[in-house]
Coordinates of C-alpha atoms and ligand atoms in Angstrom, one line a residue:
M1 CA -21.0 -9.3 5.9
L2 CA -19.8 -11.3 2.7
A3 CA -16.3 -12.1 2.6
W4 CA -14.8 -13.5 -0.4
P5 CA -14.0 -17.1 -1.9
A6 CA -11.2 -19.3 -0.1
P7 CA -8.4 -20.7 -2.4
L8 CA -7.6 -24.3 -2.7
L9 CA -5.3 -24.9 0.5
P10 CA -3.0 -28.1 -0.3
T11 CA -2.0 -30.4 2.7
L12 CA 2.2 -30.9 3.1
P13 CA 3.7 -34.0 3.8
G14 CA 5.6 -33.7 7.4
S15 CA 5.1 -31.7 10.3
A16 CA 5.7 -27.6 11.1
P17 CA 7.7 -25.7 13.9
V18 CA 5.3 -23.7 16.3
L19 CA 5.2 -20.4 15.2
A20 CA 6.9 -17.1 16.8
L21 CA 5.8 -13.5 16.3
H22 CA 6.8 -10.1 17.5
D23 CA 4.7 -9.0 20.3
T24 CA 4.5 -5.3 20.7
A25 CA 3.3 -5.3 24.0
R26 CA 6.5 -7.3 25.0
G27 CA 8.7 -6.1 22.8
E28 CA 10.4 -9.7 21.8
V29 CA 9.3 -12.1 19.4
V30 CA 7.5 -14.8 21.2
P31 CA 6.3 -18.5 20.7
T32 CA 2.4 -18.5 19.8
A33 CA 0.4 -20.8 21.9
P34 CA -3.0 -21.6 19.9
D35 CA -5.7 -24.1 21.4
T36 CA -7.0 -26.5 18.5
T37 CA -8.5 -23.7 17.2
A38 CA -6.0 -20.5 17.1
R39 CA -8.2 -17.3 17.3
M40 CA -7.2 -13.7 15.4
Y41 CA -8.0 -10.2 14.3
V42 CA -7.0 -8.4 11.8
C43 CA -8.2 -4.8 11.4
G44 CA -10.0 -4.4 8.3
I45 CA -10.2 -1.4 5.7
T46 CA -11.8 2.2 6.2
P47 CA -13.7 1.7 2.6
Y48 CA -13.6 5.3 1.1
D49 CA -11.0 4.3 -1.8
A50 CA -9.3 1.5 -3.4
T51 CA -6.7 -1.4 -1.7
H52 CA -3.2 0.2 -1.7
L53 CA -0.1 -2.1 -1.7
G54 CA 0.2 -1.4 1.8
H55 CA -3.0 -2.2 2.9
A56 CA -1.9 -5.6 0.7
A57 CA 1.4 -5.9 2.5
T58 CA -0.6 -5.9 6.0
Y59 CA -3.1 -8.7 4.9
L60 CA -0.3 -10.6 3.5
A61 CA 1.6 -10.7 6.5
F62 CA -1.5 -11.8 8.5
D63 CA -2.7 -14.0 6.0
L64 CA 1.4 -16.1 6.0
V65 CA 0.0 -16.2 10.2
N66 CA -3.1 -18.0 8.8
R67 CA -1.3 -20.2 6.9
V68 CA 1.8 -21.4 9.2
W69 CA -1.1 -22.3 12.1
R70 CA -3.1 -24.6 9.5
D71 CA 0.3 -26.0 8.4
A72 CA 1.1 -26.9 12.1
G73 CA -2.6 -28.4 12.5
H74 CA -4.3 -25.5 13.8
A75 CA -8.1 -24.8 13.0
V76 CA -7.8 -20.7 12.2
H77 CA -11.0 -18.7 13.8
Y78 CA -10.1 -15.4 11.6
V79 CA -11.8 -12.4 12.3
Q80 CA -11.7 -9.3 10.3
N81 CA -14.3 -6.0 10.6
V82 CA -14.7 -2.8 8.0
T83 CA -15.0 0.2 9.3
D84 CA -17.8 1.4 7.1
I85 CA -18.9 4.1 9.6
D86 CA -16.4 6.5 10.0
D87 CA -14.9 10.5 9.3
P88 CA -12.4 10.2 6.1
L89 CA -15.8 8.0 4.5
L90 CA -18.2 10.6 5.5
E91 CA -16.0 13.2 4.0
R92 CA -15.1 11.7 0.7
A93 CA -18.6 10.7 0.2
E94 CA -19.0 14.5 1.0
R95 CA -16.8 15.3 -1.3
D96 CA -17.7 13.4 -4.5
G97 CA -21.7 14.0 -3.9
E98 CA -21.6 10.5 -3.2
D99 CA -24.3 8.3 -0.5
W100 CA -21.3 7.1 1.8
V101 CA -23.3 3.6 2.3
V102 CA -23.0 3.5 -1.5
L103 CA -19.3 4.4 -1.4
G104 CA -18.5 1.7 1.4
M105 CA -19.8 -1.0 -0.7
R106 CA -18.2 -0.6 -4.0
E107 CA -14.9 0.2 -2.1
T108 CA -15.3 -2.9 0.2
A109 CA -16.0 -5.2 -2.9
L110 CA -13.7 -4.0 -4.7
F111 CA -11.6 -5.1 -1.8
R112 CA -12.6 -8.5 -1.9
E113 CA -11.9 -8.8 -5.4
D114 CA -8.1 -7.4 -4.4
M115 CA -7.6 -9.8 -1.6
T116 CA -9.3 -12.7 -4.1
A117 CA -6.7 -12.2 -6.9
L118 CA -4.1 -12.2 -4.0
R119 CA -5.1 -15.4 -2.9
V120 CA -5.4 -14.0 0.6
L121 CA -7.7 -16.8 2.6
P122 CA -11.1 -15.0 3.7
P123 CA -11.7 -14.2 7.3
D124 CA -14.5 -16.7 9.0
D125 CA -16.3 -13.8 10.4
Y126 CA -16.4 -10.8 8.2
V127 CA -17.8 -7.6 10.4
G128 CA -19.1 -4.3 9.4
A129 CA -19.2 -1.7 12.2
V130 CA -22.6 -0.8 11.0
E131 CA -24.0 -4.0 12.0
S132 CA -22.5 -4.2 15.1
V133 CA -23.9 -0.7 16.2
P134 CA -26.9 -2.0 18.9
R135 CA -24.1 -4.3 20.3
I136 CA -21.5 -1.4 20.7
V137 CA -24.4 0.6 21.8
A138 CA -24.7 -1.9 24.5
H139 CA -21.1 -1.6 25.7
V140 CA -21.1 2.1 25.8
E141 CA -24.1 2.1 28.0
T142 CA -22.5 -0.8 30.3
L143 CA -19.1 1.3 30.9
L144 CA -21.4 4.3 31.1
D145 CA -23.4 2.4 34.1
E146 CA -20.4 1.3 36.0
G147 CA -18.6 5.0 36.1
L148 CA -16.2 4.2 33.3
A149 CA -17.5 6.4 30.6
Y150 CA -18.8 9.8 30.9
L151 CA -21.0 11.6 29.6
L152 CA -19.2 15.3 27.9
D153 CA -21.2 18.1 29.0
D154 CA -21.2 20.1 26.6
G155 CA -24.5 19.3 24.8
T156 CA -23.1 17.0 22.3
G157 CA -23.8 14.0 23.5
D158 CA -20.4 12.7 23.0
V159 CA -19.2 10.1 25.3
Y160 CA -15.7 9.3 26.1
H161 CA -13.9 6.4 28.1
D162 CA -12.6 7.4 31.5
I163 CA -9.0 5.9 31.2
A164 CA -7.4 6.8 34.7
Q165 CA -9.7 3.9 35.7
A166 CA -8.1 1.5 33.4
P167 CA -5.7 -0.3 35.1
G168 CA -3.6 -2.0 31.5
F169 CA -3.3 1.4 29.6
G170 CA -0.4 2.1 28.2
S171 CA 0.5 -2.1 28.0
E172 CA 0.3 -2.5 24.6
S173 CA 2.1 0.4 23.2
G174 CA 4.5 1.1 26.2
Y175 CA 4.5 4.8 24.8
D176 CA 5.2 8.0 27.1
E177 CA 2.3 10.3 27.8
A178 CA 4.1 12.6 25.0
T179 CA 4.1 10.5 22.3
M180 CA 0.3 9.4 23.2
L181 CA -0.3 12.8 22.7
R182 CA 1.7 13.4 19.3
F183 CA -0.1 10.0 18.2
S184 CA -3.5 10.8 19.2
A185 CA -3.4 14.0 17.5
E186 CA -2.4 12.6 14.5
R187 CA -4.7 9.7 14.4
G188 CA -8.3 10.4 15.2
G189 CA -8.3 11.7 18.7
D190 CA -8.6 14.9 19.8
P191 CA -6.5 15.3 22.8
D192 CA -6.9 19.6 22.7
R193 CA -10.9 19.3 23.2
P194 CA -11.9 21.1 26.3
G195 CA -14.3 19.2 28.6
K196 CA -12.2 16.0 28.8
R197 CA -11.3 14.4 32.2
N198 CA -7.9 13.5 30.5
R199 CA -7.0 14.5 27.6
L200 CA -6.3 11.1 25.9
D201 CA -9.6 9.4 26.8
P202 CA -11.2 8.2 23.8
M203 CA -14.6 8.8 22.1
L204 CA -16.9 6.0 22.4
W205 CA -20.0 7.4 21.0
R206 CA -20.5 10.8 19.3
G207 CA -23.7 12.9 19.6
R208 CA -25.3 13.3 16.1
R209 CA -24.4 16.3 13.8
P210 CA -26.8 17.6 11.5
G211 CA -26.2 16.2 8.1
E212 CA -24.4 13.3 9.7
P213 CA -26.2 9.5 9.9
S214 CA -27.2 8.4 13.3
W215 CA -28.2 5.3 15.2
P216 CA -30.1 5.2 18.5
G217 CA -27.6 5.0 21.2
P218 CA -26.9 4.7 24.6
R219 CA -29.1 6.8 27.3
G220 CA -31.2 7.3 23.8
I221 CA -28.8 9.5 22.6
A222 CA -28.5 9.4 19.0
G223 CA -25.4 9.4 17.2
R224 CA -22.3 6.8 15.7
P225 CA -19.7 4.6 17.4
G226 CA -16.2 5.9 18.0
W227 CA -13.3 3.9 16.5
H228 CA -12.1 1.7 18.8
I229 CA -14.6 -0.3 20.5
E230 CA -16.2 -0.9 16.9
C231 CA -13.2 -3.8 17.0
A232 CA -13.2 -4.5 20.8
T233 CA -16.8 -4.9 20.6
I234 CA -16.3 -7.0 17.1
A235 CA -13.5 -9.3 18.6
L236 CA -16.0 -9.8 22.0
E237 CA -18.6 -10.9 19.8
T238 CA -16.6 -13.4 17.5
I239 CA -13.4 -14.5 19.5
G240 CA -14.2 -13.7 22.9
M241 CA -10.9 -12.5 25.1
G242 CA -7.7 -13.6 25.4
F243 CA -7.4 -14.4 21.8
D244 CA -3.9 -15.6 19.9
V245 CA -3.4 -12.2 17.8
Q246 CA -4.5 -8.7 17.4
G247 CA -2.8 -7.7 14.1
G248 CA -2.8 -4.3 11.9
G249 CA -0.2 -2.0 10.0
S250 CA 2.5 -0.3 12.9
D251 CA 0.1 2.7 12.7
L252 CA -2.7 0.8 14.8
V253 CA -0.2 0.4 17.5
F254 CA -1.6 3.9 19.1
P255 CA -4.3 4.8 20.0
H256 CA -6.3 2.0 18.2
H257 CA -5.1 -1.3 19.3
E258 CA -4.2 0.2 23.0
F259 CA -7.9 1.7 23.5
S260 CA -9.5 -1.3 21.9
A261 CA -7.9 -3.4 24.4
V262 CA -8.7 -1.2 27.4
H263 CA -12.2 -1.2 26.2
A264 CA -13.0 -4.5 25.9
E265 CA -10.7 -5.6 29.1
A266 CA -12.9 -2.7 30.9
L267 CA -16.2 -4.6 29.8
T268 CA -14.8 -8.0 30.5
A269 CA -13.7 -6.9 34.2
T270 CA -17.2 -5.4 34.6
V271 CA -19.4 -8.4 33.1
T272 CA -17.2 -11.5 34.5
G273 CA -14.5 -9.7 37.2
E274 CA -11.9 -11.4 35.5
K275 CA -8.7 -9.5 34.1
L276 CA -8.3 -11.2 31.0
P277 CA -5.6 -9.6 28.9
F278 CA -7.7 -8.9 25.3
A279 CA -4.7 -10.4 22.9
R280 CA -2.3 -12.9 23.6
A281 CA 0.4 -10.7 21.0
Y282 CA -0.3 -7.3 19.2
V283 CA 1.6 -8.1 15.8
H284 CA 2.0 -5.0 13.8
A285 CA 3.0 -4.9 10.2
A286 CA 5.5 -2.2 8.8
M287 CA 4.5 1.0 6.5
I288 CA 4.6 0.5 2.5
G289 CA 6.0 3.8 1.0
L290 CA 6.3 4.9 -1.9
D291 CA 8.6 7.6 -3.0
G292 CA 10.1 8.3 0.6
E293 CA 6.6 8.8 2.2
K294 CA 4.5 6.4 3.9
M295 CA 1.4 4.9 1.3
S296 CA -1.6 7.0 2.2
K297 CA -5.0 7.4 1.4
S298 CA -4.8 11.0 3.3
R299 CA -1.3 11.7 1.3
G300 CA -2.7 10.7 -1.9
N301 CA 0.3 8.9 -2.9
L302 CA -1.3 5.4 -3.5
V303 CA -0.7 2.3 -5.8
F304 CA -3.9 0.2 -6.2
V305 CA -3.7 -3.1 -6.2
S306 CA -6.3 -3.2 -8.5
K307 CA -5.1 -0.7 -11.2
L308 CA -2.1 -3.1 -11.5
R309 CA -3.9 -6.2 -12.5
G310 CA -6.4 -4.0 -14.6
E311 CA -2.7 -3.3 -16.3
G312 CA -2.5 -7.1 -16.8
V313 CA 0.4 -7.7 -13.6
D314 CA 0.1 -11.0 -12.0
P315 CA -1.1 -10.9 -8.5
M316 CA 1.3 -13.7 -8.1
A317 CA 4.3 -11.2 -8.8
I318 CA 2.6 -8.3 -6.3
R319 CA 2.3 -10.7 -3.6
L320 CA 5.7 -11.6 -4.2
A321 CA 7.2 -8.4 -4.6
L322 CA 5.1 -7.8 -0.9
L323 CA 6.6 -10.8 0.7
A324 CA 10.1 -10.4 -0.6
G325 CA 10.6 -7.6 2.2
H326 CA 9.9 -8.9 5.9
Y327 CA 6.4 -7.7 7.6
R328 CA 8.3 -5.5 10.2
T329 CA 10.6 -3.7 7.8
D330 CA 9.2 0.0 6.5
R331 CA 9.9 -0.3 2.6
A332 CA 9.3 1.3 -0.2
W333 CA 7.3 0.2 -3.5
T334 CA 9.3 0.5 -6.2
P335 CA 8.7 -0.6 -10.2
D336 CA 11.8 -2.8 -9.6
L337 CA 10.8 -4.7 -6.8
L338 CA 7.7 -6.0 -9.0
A339 CA 10.0 -6.0 -12.4
G340 CA 12.0 -8.7 -10.2
A341 CA 9.2 -10.5 -8.3
G342 CA 8.0 -11.2 -11.8
Q343 CA 11.4 -12.8 -13.2
R344 CA 11.5 -15.0 -9.9
L345 CA 7.9 -15.8 -10.7
A346 CA 8.9 -17.0 -14.2
T347 CA 12.0 -18.9 -12.4
W348 CA 9.9 -20.7 -10.2
R349 CA 7.2 -21.8 -12.9
R350 CA 9.8 -23.6 -14.9
A351 CA 11.5 -25.3 -12.2
V352 CA 8.0 -26.7 -10.6
A353 CA 7.2 -27.2 -14.2
R354 CA 9.5 -30.4 -14.5
D355 CA 9.2 -33.8 -13.6
A356 CA 11.9 -34.3 -11.6
G357 CA 13.9 -31.4 -9.5
A358 CA 16.4 -30.6 -6.8
P359 CA 15.4 -32.7 -3.2
A360 CA 12.3 -31.4 -1.8
A361 CA 11.9 -31.9 2.0
E362 CA 15.2 -30.0 2.8
V363 CA 13.1 -26.8 1.1
L364 CA 10.0 -27.3 2.5
Q365 CA 11.5 -28.0 6.3
G366 CA 13.6 -24.9 5.7
V367 CA 10.4 -22.5 4.1
R368 CA 8.6 -23.7 7.1
G369 CA 11.1 -23.0 9.6
R370 CA 11.7 -19.4 8.2
L371 CA 8.2 -18.9 8.4
A372 CA 7.6 -20.1 11.7
D373 CA 10.4 -17.4 13.1
D374 CA 8.7 -14.0 13.0
L375 CA 7.8 -14.5 9.4
D376 CA 11.3 -14.7 7.8
S377 CA 9.0 -14.5 4.0
P378 CA 12.6 -13.4 2.4
G379 CA 14.5 -15.6 4.1
A380 CA 12.1 -18.3 2.7
I381 CA 12.0 -16.7 -1.1
A382 CA 15.6 -17.0 -1.0
L383 CA 15.6 -21.0 -0.3
V384 CA 12.7 -21.5 -3.1
D385 CA 15.2 -19.6 -5.1
A386 CA 17.8 -21.7 -4.1
W387 CA 15.9 -24.9 -5.2
A388 CA 14.7 -23.7 -8.2
E389 CA 18.3 -22.5 -9.3
R390 CA 19.8 -26.2 -8.5
T391 CA 16.6 -27.9 -10.9
L392 CA 17.0 -25.8 -13.6
A393 CA 21.0 -25.7 -13.4
A394 CA 21.2 -29.9 -11.9
T395 CA 22.9 -32.5 -13.8
A396 CA 20.3 -35.5 -14.1
D397 CA 22.3 -37.8 -11.4
E398 CA 21.1 -35.5 -8.9
Q399 CA 17.4 -35.4 -9.3
E400 CA 14.5 -36.2 -7.8
E401 CA 11.5 -37.8 -8.9
G402 CA 8.3 -35.5 -8.0
A403 CA 10.0 -33.1 -6.3
P404 CA 8.7 -29.9 -7.7
A405 CA 5.2 -30.9 -6.9
V406 CA 6.2 -30.9 -3.6
V407 CA 7.7 -27.6 -3.5
R408 CA 4.9 -26.7 -5.7
D409 CA 2.6 -27.0 -2.9
A410 CA 4.3 -25.7 -0.4
V411 CA 5.1 -22.4 -2.3
D412 CA 0.9 -22.7 -2.3
A413 CA 0.2 -23.5 0.7
L414 CA 2.9 -21.7 2.7
L415 CA 3.5 -18.6 0.8
G416 CA 0.1 -18.3 -0.6
V417 CA 1.6 -17.9 -4.5
A418 CA 0.1 -20.4 -6.9
L419 CA 2.9 -22.0 -9.6
Q420 CA 0.6 -23.9 -12.2
E421 CA 0.2 -22.0 -14.9
R422 CA -3.1 -19.7 -15.5
Ligands
5CA501 N1 -10.4 0.4 9.2 C1 -8.9 1.1 10.3 C2 -8.6 -0.1 11.3 S1 -9.8 -0.7 12.2 C3 -8.0 1.0 9.3 O1 -7.2 1.8 9.8 N2 -8.2 1.2 8.1 S2 -7.4 1.6 7.0 O2 -7.8 1.0 5.8 O3 -7.1 2.7 7.2 O4 -6.3 0.5 6.8 C4 -6.3 -0.9 6.5 C5 -4.7 -1.7 7.1 O5 -3.8 -1.2 6.7 C6 -4.3 -1.3 8.7 O6 -4.2 -2.4 9.3 C7 -3.8 -0.6 8.2 O7 -2.5 -0.3 9.4 C8 -3.0 -0.8 7.4 N3 -2.1 0.1 6.3 C9 -2.8 1.7 6.1 N4 -1.9 1.7 5.1 C10 -0.4 1.1 5.2 C11 0.7 1.3 4.5 N5 1.2 2.0 3.7 N6 1.7 0.3 5.4 C12 1.2 -0.8 5.6 N7 0.5 -1.1 5.8 C13 -0.4 0.2 6.0
ZN502 ZN1 -9.3 -1.7 13.9

């Protein structure tokens, strides 16, 4: 699929520290150790509605990962999927009497516009589930051949992964069975379905149902793919096993990231005999809420990026408002947050418009240090605030010629906030 245009990325003087991130599997902040090319997979949208501020916050968190790695001299192979076939997409299309393909394409196009406006670096591979179906089918076929997957005995054509045979199962989320059962029921699983070997077994292939789109499938069974095998397949096809960061919102910790990892690890073990982990770190962004509830399409308590843009809100203010909280802290969206970000943006713009300002080297290294420490964007923002205050208040003898330009580039490259007047 087409991604979106990349913003220009200024090169900064000096050198950057190693990025450390919180890994859900290990439950602690760990240094990343990418090769020359860092590899990252971030779960993309299910395009049945417009991008809300929760989605935006999650993609901004991983955009910081991308930017910090690049500043440290790595190339980054960034992959994102589009879940362009799934139950909620079909349900919304049915409700609105619309073609599901048209709905998915329209919302994906809007997402691209939102990401462009927010200056999110685009993925190198932007891959839809639908275009991946033949490769997904081959993977399901392999798991069936190996006896690791089974066909349900009820004539539906549904295929499940037998997780009793998956040694790594549970190591990503670390949840106990009761928690897994609860999240499975809430997030697209079917723990109460009769005939499964284990209540938690995830669906790999859903046999064709009347009125639903379908593709030729494993063992000649027409249908459509399960959710987790889509992301496992897309990651395997693009960046392979053992990549640096698997990312998404915290609502993907279980079942989605657990089962993507289990599917991919089972496939790799059967093909190469190697017991490689899917990802080196599983990184999760906290939830953005509105009026005390998680912002979600199913709840309908949404603030859309495109709506704010349409009202004339500067996308850089949206970006700053979301980055003003730490990515691992659940937080609420409020009008005050946006107003505060707008004021901050205006102050920063006034400061970088000067020819001279408070010394830049310290703030540059400070921002690098804060972001490298598990993406402490509030800490980084506070340093720029302090610099702007000193620049705007300072007496002439404290001023360093050219400092504002360095800070402008640092804020652009590292925080992704463009400060030149538009
Ligand atoms: N297509 C799947 C992933 S393969 C999916 O979860 N799509 S989504 O459209 O529901 O969400 C897209 C991304 O936004 C996911 O990473 C999800 O975890 C994240 N997300 C959803 N709601 C919120 C929220 N309220 N706050 C923060 N992130 C959120
Ligand atoms: Zn995913």
